[in-house]
């Protein structure tokens, strides 16, 4: 299966920003998330020094809007997805003092609906992904009390299905990505009692297929990003030993472009920064040697979460 | 409609050479030095974006701006800011939203049905149109699901349309049709559960249980390796383990499948659940387990089933070991 090509992946990630091809233009509007994926992956590999922190911070700050939210890039509209990415980046770089946390909190507070759910932006799209963004972001900012956490929890809980999984809205099909969002949101807000750990754990471990990779839903193909969502959810509910970790490790390592760096969704596909991050993040949760540990719910390195949330080193979450 | 679209592709006039845009100063993107252009059509992309930035900055809500958003969307349907701005223009111009529905179909056909922005925009339009959009939304999602029966956005949109606009009447039949095409389609099974629990016409889970158990056990018998109906069956009895274990149809399908394939993980796992809920072994079960060398005297049935599962499903052996370690004490 080979080793994790840390040097090559570092090179791949740091070269993305310099590229100006068609793909990078199409991705231009979600540059904030791209930056979060790339920077977090670099930190996990101990390579964050490969980027100019000041430059990143000044660009992130330029993406903040008067209403408090951040956009995916300069010249775009604010959205909760990019607001979380921006806050995660600043947390990672230990630059949270550069922003007005109250303003961001007010923006997020304004997105909460009567039923406890969250809209992604002023246009009102509702999705449990946004519940996660809201809870995670406010927790990082230590301002969870700005929203109605009880209602937020009960909305997420209302999206639980008979198979133990969660969907995007009540009744929506269980999907690993949505499960990560819901389980993490519940974990961060101290409401994991709403998760049927054994039932969900079994559904999640059924996602592992012969190749060792994990899929997002029954009968779908294994994929590095879904592997992360399943793995992090299993880690949060303390059921990760129910899958074959060695096989998953092999699957992720097989998705590397060993020549040019980067990780793809499946072996031999084209690499991108999204799957590169999720591959490295997955390996970190699998305790791959040489990688820093990652917090499964905040999707930030443990040392960052320790500093921010707990103010001191803490044990791995139960 | 498609021919004019083709024509436009062939003879696209750069915005800088169009009379109606001569008064606009394009705004280039400001992130760094001059890029190396590697793909031919990036020039068009760049120019269109530059003009878009200009009208966006000027908050120009005009017909030409609306047309320009269509050009940007045509090049990159994932750009959420353009969709936002398009909605502002549609509102300001009080545009005909039936036309907008047509536009969305055109874009969705060209781009991808896995694009969040397209679906979000569609929802916005349908919400404004109200119940006159019921049929169009059900038809649109049906068309998309015809191409990709597990499209998460399409299912999500359809569930929203049913709840907000109605049209539940044929939904159970629609689920049946989809499952007839592909019995492994987990999304269709999920939709089926959604319908029997939420449809205002069917009387709810209790009322539907017997007929659903029969539909589900039929599906299991035809394809025992299909994860979805096994979970669905449990869902039908969610929170009512006693009724679950007392429904003879449940243990029957389990035994039937094991008669033909004693290695079937899903059947063994259901058997384990039944035993955990207090199921009393039958002669049929004894016969099946005896083929695995079970004598019935030295250990619990459930314990033995766990040992089989550890063997036939080695990837999840740790799960089955945990199940074995946590067996209730009072069961067989
Ligand atoms: Zn993926």
XYZ file of C-alpha atoms and ligand atoms in Angstrom:
651
model
C 0.000 0.000 0.000
C 2.936 2.333 0.460
C 3.420 5.337 2.658
C 1.700 8.688 2.939
C 3.556 11.009 0.569
C 3.712 13.958 2.915
C 6.189 16.027 0.877
C 4.286 15.531 -2.382
C 0.929 16.379 -0.807
C 2.412 19.507 0.728
C 3.661 20.520 -2.684
C 0.297 19.752 -4.269
C -1.630 21.827 -1.727
C 0.674 24.835 -1.819
C 0.714 24.848 -5.624
C -3.099 25.046 -5.919
C -3.192 28.726 -5.039
C -0.744 29.526 -7.786
C -2.694 27.708 -10.454
C -4.996 29.765 -12.622
C -6.586 27.208 -14.880
C -10.237 26.716 -15.705
C -10.844 24.439 -12.749
C -9.512 26.981 -10.312
C -11.774 29.641 -11.788
C -14.829 27.436 -11.490
C -13.885 26.809 -7.852
C -13.198 30.494 -7.244
C -16.449 31.071 -5.311
C -15.616 28.436 -2.686
C -12.007 29.410 -2.196
C -12.630 29.838 1.540
C -13.490 26.181 1.970
C -10.608 25.207 -0.287
C -8.268 27.203 1.933
C -9.640 25.515 5.047
C -9.164 22.047 3.532
C -5.656 22.829 2.363
C -4.451 24.569 5.525
C -5.857 21.968 7.893
C -4.292 19.180 5.855
C -0.959 21.018 5.971
C -1.167 21.433 9.733
C -1.978 17.754 10.251
C 1.200 16.965 8.302
C 3.154 19.522 10.326
C 3.665 21.701 7.228
C 1.682 24.820 8.012
C 4.867 26.875 7.760
C 4.739 26.356 3.999
C 2.169 29.188 3.788
C 2.315 32.880 4.584
C -0.073 33.188 7.545
C -0.388 36.963 7.384
C -1.358 36.823 3.734
C -4.036 34.215 4.433
C -5.478 36.154 7.364
C -5.652 39.411 5.459
C -7.462 37.708 2.577
C -9.907 35.971 4.957
C -10.712 39.298 6.597
C -11.441 40.837 3.217
C -14.159 38.229 2.751
C -16.120 39.360 5.788
C -19.282 41.363 5.164
C -20.913 44.133 7.158
C -23.584 41.740 8.399
C -20.871 39.552 9.949
C -20.854 36.559 7.608
C -18.023 35.537 5.305
C -18.200 34.796 1.599
C -16.393 32.101 -0.354
C -14.127 34.727 -1.886
C -13.803 38.464 -2.344
C -16.764 39.790 -4.309
C -19.204 37.059 -3.310
C -22.147 36.958 -0.935
C -21.835 35.727 2.660
C -22.898 32.181 3.452
C -22.783 30.094 6.609
C -20.627 27.437 4.903
C -17.847 29.928 4.254
C -18.366 31.633 7.591
C -17.504 28.362 9.301
C -14.521 27.802 7.006
C -13.249 31.305 7.738
C -13.597 30.863 11.496
C -11.921 27.453 11.286
C -9.002 28.977 9.365
C -8.589 31.782 11.883
C -8.790 29.290 14.738
C -6.172 27.149 13.073
C -3.871 30.139 12.657
C -4.613 31.376 16.187
C -5.941 34.664 14.821
C -9.456 34.721 16.192
C -8.684 37.993 17.925
C -8.567 39.636 14.495
C -12.349 39.390 14.128
C -15.406 40.678 15.914
C -16.917 37.469 17.264
C -20.129 39.186 18.328
C -20.789 40.318 14.799
C -20.361 36.806 13.433
C -22.576 35.430 16.185
C -25.273 37.941 15.327
C -25.123 36.849 11.685
C -25.537 33.187 12.645
C -28.230 33.965 15.168
C -30.154 35.680 12.392
C -30.144 32.506 10.339
C -31.892 30.373 12.966
C -35.502 29.607 12.134
C -38.542 29.227 14.375
C -38.235 25.410 14.336
C -34.591 25.550 15.400
C -33.147 24.811 11.948
C -30.670 27.072 10.180
C -30.750 28.683 6.769
C -27.525 28.798 4.780
C -27.958 32.483 4.049
C -30.652 35.105 3.649
C -32.231 33.049 0.828
C -33.490 30.499 3.268
C -32.216 27.118 2.140
C -32.587 24.745 5.129
C -30.279 21.796 5.708
C -28.780 20.048 8.735
C -25.381 20.911 7.224
C -26.115 24.477 8.260
C -27.075 23.410 11.779
C -23.589 21.948 12.063
C -21.982 25.096 10.673
C -23.852 27.243 13.172
C -23.138 25.126 16.234
C -19.504 24.454 15.350
C -18.788 28.074 14.505
C -20.402 29.487 17.636
C -18.712 26.921 19.823
C -15.322 27.926 18.423
C -16.239 31.546 19.154
C -17.468 30.512 22.627
C -20.851 32.011 21.901
C -23.200 29.044 21.719
C -25.544 30.872 24.090
C -26.365 33.333 21.295
C -28.704 30.831 19.635
C -31.528 28.666 20.946
C -29.428 25.535 21.393
C -32.371 23.486 22.652
C -34.329 24.154 19.496
C -31.281 23.571 17.332
C -30.827 20.171 18.954
C -34.452 19.166 18.594
C -34.444 20.091 14.903
C -31.388 17.915 14.268
C -32.958 15.116 16.317
C -36.107 15.376 14.186
C -33.998 14.419 11.165
C -33.155 11.027 12.660
C -34.364 8.055 10.633
C -35.522 4.545 11.469
C -32.097 3.187 10.505
C -30.409 5.387 13.113
C -28.954 7.750 10.507
C -29.785 11.368 9.720
C -30.876 13.270 6.623
C -30.839 16.885 5.440
C -34.399 17.605 6.623
C -36.970 15.489 8.533
C -37.644 12.377 6.438
C -34.584 12.838 4.227
C -32.581 9.700 3.488
C -29.704 8.806 5.813
C -26.456 9.926 4.219
C -22.951 9.776 5.704
C -22.269 13.461 5.095
C -25.481 14.534 6.809
C -24.819 12.054 9.606
C -21.431 13.647 10.245
C -23.091 17.063 10.442
C -25.885 15.932 12.756
C -23.772 13.772 15.049
C -21.097 16.465 15.316
C -23.655 19.179 15.994
C -25.175 17.030 18.742
C -21.733 16.183 20.157
C -20.673 19.826 20.277
C -23.905 20.866 21.952
C -23.667 18.017 24.471
C -26.729 16.201 23.151
C -25.391 12.842 21.976
C -28.212 11.180 23.925
C -30.291 11.801 20.807
C -28.073 9.398 18.882
C -28.864 5.707 18.981
C -25.187 4.803 19.015
C -25.528 1.074 18.505
C -28.068 1.268 15.714
C -26.236 4.095 13.947
C -22.875 2.431 14.576
C -24.051 -0.699 12.831
C -25.420 1.292 9.861
C -22.118 3.154 9.636
C -19.932 0.076 9.794
C -22.079 -1.524 7.077
C -20.765 1.250 4.838
C -17.380 -0.459 4.585
C -17.132 -2.410 1.340
C -14.722 -5.081 0.133
C -12.112 -2.562 -1.050
C -11.852 -1.344 2.555
C -13.262 2.074 1.657
C -16.591 3.348 2.933
C -19.604 4.555 0.983
C -22.134 7.259 1.816
C -25.300 5.226 1.381
C -26.179 1.583 0.688
C -25.188 0.363 -2.781
C -23.017 3.397 -3.533
C -19.317 3.357 -4.391
C -16.667 3.770 -1.721
C -15.121 7.245 -1.661
C -12.374 8.906 0.399
C -14.624 11.780 1.465
C -17.389 9.454 2.629
C -14.781 7.403 4.409
C -13.994 10.481 6.473
C -17.631 11.259 7.243
C -18.330 7.726 8.374
C -15.065 7.442 10.255
C -15.472 10.713 12.135
C -19.069 9.832 13.061
C -17.964 6.418 14.306
C -15.179 8.062 16.287
C -17.572 10.516 17.928
C -19.957 7.757 19.004
C -17.012 5.600 20.065
C -17.708 2.736 17.649
C -14.753 3.090 15.279
C -13.377 -0.322 16.268
C -16.371 -1.893 14.505
C -14.767 -1.374 11.093
C -11.587 -2.843 9.652
C -9.238 0.101 10.169
C -6.253 -1.437 8.386
C -8.279 -2.022 5.235
C -9.524 1.544 5.280
C -5.977 2.833 5.713
C -4.903 0.872 2.671
C -7.841 2.180 0.639
C -6.974 5.816 1.407
C -3.277 5.331 0.686
C -4.189 3.685 -2.620
C -6.010 6.892 -3.623
C -2.791 8.947 -3.581
C -1.197 10.345 -6.708
C 2.260 9.192 -5.734
C 3.907 11.133 -8.521
C 2.370 14.622 -8.257
C 0.784 14.508 -4.810
C -2.865 14.836 -3.860
C -5.551 12.274 -3.046
C -8.576 11.326 -5.152
C -12.031 9.935 -4.333
C -11.105 6.443 -5.539
C -7.894 4.804 -6.723
C -6.681 6.169 -10.087
C -9.116 9.106 -10.266
C -8.060 12.762 -10.532
C -6.911 14.337 -7.271
C -8.326 17.504 -5.691
C -7.797 19.437 -2.462
C -11.152 18.337 -1.041
C -10.293 14.630 -1.155
C -6.684 15.350 -0.199
C -7.913 16.900 3.040
C -10.432 14.148 3.774
C -7.865 11.461 3.024
C -5.302 12.950 5.389
C -7.995 13.686 7.970
C -9.125 10.063 7.796
C -5.580 8.802 8.220
C -5.167 11.103 11.208
C -8.243 9.597 12.871
C -6.750 6.193 12.096
C -3.654 7.323 14.021
C -1.354 7.177 11.035
C 2.206 7.798 12.269
C 3.537 11.311 11.735
C 0.142 13.009 11.529
C -1.240 15.255 14.239
C -4.500 14.048 15.803
C -7.724 15.592 14.532
C -10.859 16.364 16.514
C -13.660 14.486 14.712
C -16.465 16.923 15.509
C -14.757 20.278 14.955
C -12.687 18.877 12.055
C -9.739 20.830 13.428
C -6.469 19.532 14.876
C -6.865 18.497 18.515
C -4.223 20.980 19.669
C -6.317 23.800 18.198
C -9.539 22.590 19.827
C -7.744 22.155 23.144
C -6.504 25.711 22.991
C -9.861 27.179 21.960
C -12.598 25.250 23.620
C -11.021 23.713 26.613
C -8.237 26.176 27.238
C -6.108 23.225 28.263
C -5.112 19.778 27.026
C -8.003 17.310 27.259
C -8.634 13.644 26.798
C -10.116 12.326 23.534
C -13.886 12.798 23.518
C -15.908 9.852 24.831
C -34.903 26.330 -27.961
C -31.989 23.966 -28.264
C -31.073 25.228 -31.734
C -30.793 28.849 -30.639
C -28.603 27.656 -27.808
C -26.335 25.872 -30.286
C -26.200 28.939 -32.508
C -25.114 31.048 -29.614
C -22.295 28.690 -28.839
C -20.953 29.011 -32.353
C -21.173 32.746 -32.802
C -20.718 34.096 -29.290
C -19.813 37.752 -29.516
C -17.460 38.909 -26.759
C -19.215 41.270 -24.346
C -16.622 43.936 -25.087
C -17.843 44.012 -28.685
C -21.542 44.182 -27.902
C -23.164 47.580 -28.315
C -25.470 47.214 -25.302
C -22.518 46.709 -22.964
C -20.344 49.587 -24.183
C -21.170 51.744 -21.131
C -19.939 49.144 -18.626
C -16.393 49.040 -17.318
C -15.580 45.381 -16.521
C -14.016 44.649 -13.101
C -11.254 42.048 -13.161
C -10.713 39.638 -10.291
C -8.078 40.971 -7.908
C -6.100 38.033 -6.697
C -2.568 38.211 -7.818
C -0.449 38.565 -10.919
C -1.526 37.769 -14.477
C -2.514 34.137 -14.698
C -1.207 31.617 -17.153
C -4.146 30.697 -19.322
C -4.103 27.043 -20.142
C -7.524 26.389 -21.600
C -8.946 28.186 -24.639
C -12.348 29.155 -23.290
C -11.015 30.785 -20.155
C -10.960 34.119 -22.018
C -14.707 33.992 -22.427
C -15.087 32.899 -18.824
C -12.910 35.706 -17.558
C -14.600 38.389 -19.617
C -18.092 37.290 -18.608
C -17.099 37.300 -14.951
C -15.537 40.748 -15.281
C -18.766 42.189 -16.672
C -20.773 40.358 -14.050
C -18.663 41.889 -11.302
C -19.410 45.295 -12.783
C -23.205 44.923 -12.851
C -23.150 43.219 -9.451
C -21.134 46.073 -7.950
C -23.542 48.595 -9.488
C -26.524 46.506 -8.315
C -27.953 46.876 -11.796
C -31.274 45.032 -11.886
C -32.032 45.183 -15.569
C -33.016 42.830 -18.347
C -29.497 42.810 -19.716
C -28.146 42.015 -16.245
C -30.592 39.125 -16.028
C -29.339 37.857 -19.370
C -25.762 38.240 -18.214
C -26.434 36.101 -15.122
C -27.696 33.423 -17.506
C -24.388 33.592 -19.373
C -22.388 33.296 -16.148
C -24.536 30.403 -14.954
C -24.045 28.740 -18.300
C -20.286 28.868 -17.706
C -20.351 28.001 -14.015
C -23.650 26.918 -12.483
C -21.971 26.495 -9.093
C -21.387 30.213 -8.548
C -23.911 30.918 -5.805
C -23.480 34.692 -5.860
C -24.753 34.841 -9.430
C -27.863 32.888 -8.504
C -28.473 35.219 -5.553
C -28.195 38.233 -7.795
C -30.445 36.628 -10.375
C -33.176 36.249 -7.752
C -32.863 39.891 -6.785
C -33.285 40.855 -10.426
C -36.248 38.514 -10.908
C -37.893 40.127 -7.900
C -37.177 43.660 -9.051
C -38.344 43.047 -12.612
C -41.284 40.929 -11.417
C -40.346 38.443 -14.081
C -42.552 35.601 -15.258
C -41.502 32.708 -13.046
C -42.931 30.078 -15.383
C -40.217 31.222 -17.789
C -37.715 30.843 -14.985
C -38.781 27.215 -14.519
C -37.918 26.626 -18.183
C -34.578 28.330 -17.729
C -33.738 26.083 -14.767
C -34.528 22.948 -16.763
C -32.217 24.144 -19.511
C -29.393 24.829 -17.079
C -29.930 21.594 -15.174
C -29.802 19.645 -18.425
C -26.498 21.205 -19.375
C -24.825 21.371 -15.983
C -25.457 18.696 -13.422
C -28.379 17.664 -11.289
C -25.996 17.447 -8.369
C -25.621 21.188 -8.080
C -26.973 22.701 -4.849
C -27.607 26.109 -6.409
C -29.921 24.860 -9.151
C -32.130 23.034 -6.681
C -32.177 25.880 -4.222
C -33.188 28.266 -7.003
C -35.855 25.870 -8.173
C -37.258 25.686 -4.653
C -37.377 29.457 -4.441
C -39.271 29.726 -7.707
C -41.697 26.895 -6.873
C -42.361 28.407 -3.455
C -43.325 31.686 -5.129
C -45.530 29.935 -7.669
C -47.345 27.941 -4.979
C -49.656 25.009 -5.639
C -49.812 25.675 -9.374
C -46.268 24.250 -9.375
C -47.232 20.932 -7.741
C -47.340 18.945 -10.960
C -44.302 20.569 -12.500
C -42.174 19.873 -9.419
C -43.231 16.245 -9.179
C -42.631 15.798 -12.906
C -39.270 17.526 -12.820
C -37.967 15.415 -9.956
C -39.366 12.316 -11.618
C -37.435 13.175 -14.768
C -34.214 13.642 -12.820
C -34.762 10.451 -10.833
C -35.257 8.638 -14.095
C -31.641 9.498 -14.936
C -30.253 9.102 -11.432
C -32.656 7.334 -9.101
C -30.618 8.163 -5.984
C -30.082 11.885 -6.592
C -30.180 13.311 -3.075
C -31.207 16.812 -4.168
C -34.087 15.523 -6.265
C -35.447 13.444 -3.400
C -35.082 16.319 -1.010
C -36.901 18.647 -3.406
C -39.635 16.091 -3.960
C -40.196 15.637 -0.227
C -40.405 19.379 0.155
C -42.873 19.672 -2.766
C -45.128 16.955 -1.355
C -45.246 18.618 2.039
C -45.506 22.199 0.828
C -47.551 21.811 -2.343
C -49.253 18.417 -2.054
C -49.581 15.681 -4.659
C -49.319 12.660 -2.339
C -51.999 10.655 -4.162
C -49.733 8.493 -6.314
C -46.550 8.615 -4.302
C -46.708 5.106 -2.866
C -47.307 3.756 -6.345
C -44.344 5.802 -7.599
C -42.128 4.210 -4.944
C -43.358 0.799 -5.998
C -42.480 1.523 -9.615
C -38.974 2.668 -8.729
C -38.412 -0.389 -6.580
C -39.616 -2.551 -9.413
C -36.883 -1.068 -11.587
C -34.248 -1.376 -8.854
C -35.133 -3.130 -5.624
C -31.730 -2.070 -4.202
C -32.609 1.631 -4.430
C -32.299 2.756 -0.803
C -33.631 6.220 -1.648
C -36.890 4.726 -2.894
C -37.177 2.636 0.266
C -36.623 5.776 2.308
C -39.272 7.591 0.292
C -41.638 4.710 0.884
C -41.166 5.101 4.633
C -41.652 8.836 4.251
C -44.950 8.252 2.443
C -46.411 5.682 4.823
C -45.552 7.800 7.843
C -46.398 11.252 6.481
C -49.003 10.932 3.725
C -52.332 12.445 4.770
C -54.164 9.730 2.818
C -52.762 6.471 4.151
C -53.568 6.531 7.854
C -50.011 6.284 9.155
C -47.563 3.555 10.067
C -49.968 1.442 12.150
C -52.564 1.279 9.410
C -49.981 0.446 6.774
C -47.959 -2.066 8.756
C -49.406 -5.384 7.596
C -49.385 -4.558 3.902
C -45.889 -3.091 4.205
C -44.549 -6.143 6.000
C -45.883 -8.242 3.164
C -44.364 -5.968 0.483
C -41.069 -5.919 2.341
C -40.801 -9.658 3.027
C -41.540 -10.300 -0.654
C -38.658 -8.048 -1.591
C -36.384 -9.821 0.868
C -37.297 -13.235 -0.450
C -36.430 -12.150 -3.996
C -33.093 -10.532 -3.002
C -31.894 -11.490 0.468
C -28.593 -9.612 -0.022
C -30.384 -6.294 -0.180
C -29.655 -4.274 2.980
C -32.537 -1.811 2.564
C -35.659 -3.986 3.103
C -34.104 -5.659 6.136
C -33.737 -2.248 7.762
C -37.150 -1.166 6.508
C -38.707 -4.179 8.205
C -37.225 -3.103 11.537
C -38.417 0.444 10.849
C -41.999 -0.782 10.516
C -41.827 -1.938 14.122
C -39.679 0.860 15.440
C -39.991 1.103 19.219
C -42.237 -1.950 19.448
C -39.969 -4.963 19.820
C -42.663 -7.127 21.319
C -44.960 -6.770 18.325
C -41.931 -7.277 16.083
C -41.021 -10.591 17.610
C -44.650 -11.717 17.728
C -45.322 -11.088 14.047
C -44.922 -14.563 12.506
C -44.164 -13.018 9.101
C -40.871 -11.641 10.419
C -39.393 -14.874 11.741
C -40.794 -16.691 8.720
C -38.894 -14.616 6.168
C -35.775 -14.975 8.259
C -35.990 -18.773 8.415
C -36.975 -19.012 4.736
C -33.893 -17.100 3.632
C -31.597 -19.107 5.898
C -33.026 -22.354 4.514
C -31.655 -21.366 1.108
C -28.559 -19.461 2.209
C -27.358 -20.144 5.696
C -24.554 -17.510 5.297
C -26.886 -14.572 4.701
C -25.585 -11.878 7.072
C -28.779 -9.829 7.055
C -30.947 -12.842 7.899
C -28.594 -13.972 10.646
C -28.512 -10.476 12.034
C -32.308 -10.256 12.082
C -32.427 -13.644 13.751
C -30.048 -12.341 16.383
C -32.299 -9.332 16.992
C -35.350 -11.568 17.278
C -33.598 -13.792 19.816
C -32.534 -10.722 21.768
C -36.168 -9.584 21.865
C -37.285 -12.941 23.260
C -37.982 -15.080 20.199
C -38.489 -18.749 21.108
C -36.603 -21.192 18.838
C -38.640 -23.414 16.536
C -37.841 -26.833 15.062
C -36.992 -25.096 11.747
C -34.435 -22.932 13.477
C -32.942 -25.919 15.262
C -32.554 -27.705 11.943
C -30.806 -24.722 10.331
C -28.433 -24.145 13.212
C -27.615 -27.842 13.427
C -26.076 -27.592 9.950
C -23.583 -25.237 11.619
C -22.960 -27.850 14.322
C -25.231 -26.362 16.986
C -26.475 -28.860 19.560
C -28.596 -26.537 21.647
C -27.386 -27.773 25.006
C -24.019 -26.151 25.632
C -24.719 -22.475 24.796
C -27.326 -19.848 24.007
C -28.805 -19.702 20.504
C -27.964 -16.012 20.275
C -24.385 -16.672 21.298
C -24.047 -19.226 18.536
C -25.556 -16.907 15.921
C -22.998 -14.263 16.899
C -20.180 -16.773 16.389
C -21.492 -17.550 12.899
C -21.692 -13.841 12.082
C -18.102 -13.285 13.207
C -17.111 -15.982 10.740
C -19.233 -14.958 7.710
C -18.733 -11.180 8.128
C -15.069 -10.874 9.179
C -14.798 -7.182 8.273
C -17.275 -6.356 11.047
C -16.143 -9.141 13.398
C -15.592 -6.649 16.205
C -19.229 -5.543 15.957
C -20.498 -9.105 16.226
C -18.136 -9.816 19.118
C -19.575 -6.792 20.868
C -23.082 -8.080 20.190
C -22.068 -11.447 21.698
C -20.537 -9.770 24.743
C -23.644 -7.708 25.362
C -26.343 -10.369 24.979
C -29.176 -10.030 27.500
C -29.013 -12.758 30.128
C -32.616 -13.958 30.007
C -32.781 -14.898 26.311
C -32.390 -18.154 24.410
Zn -15.889 12.116 -2.561
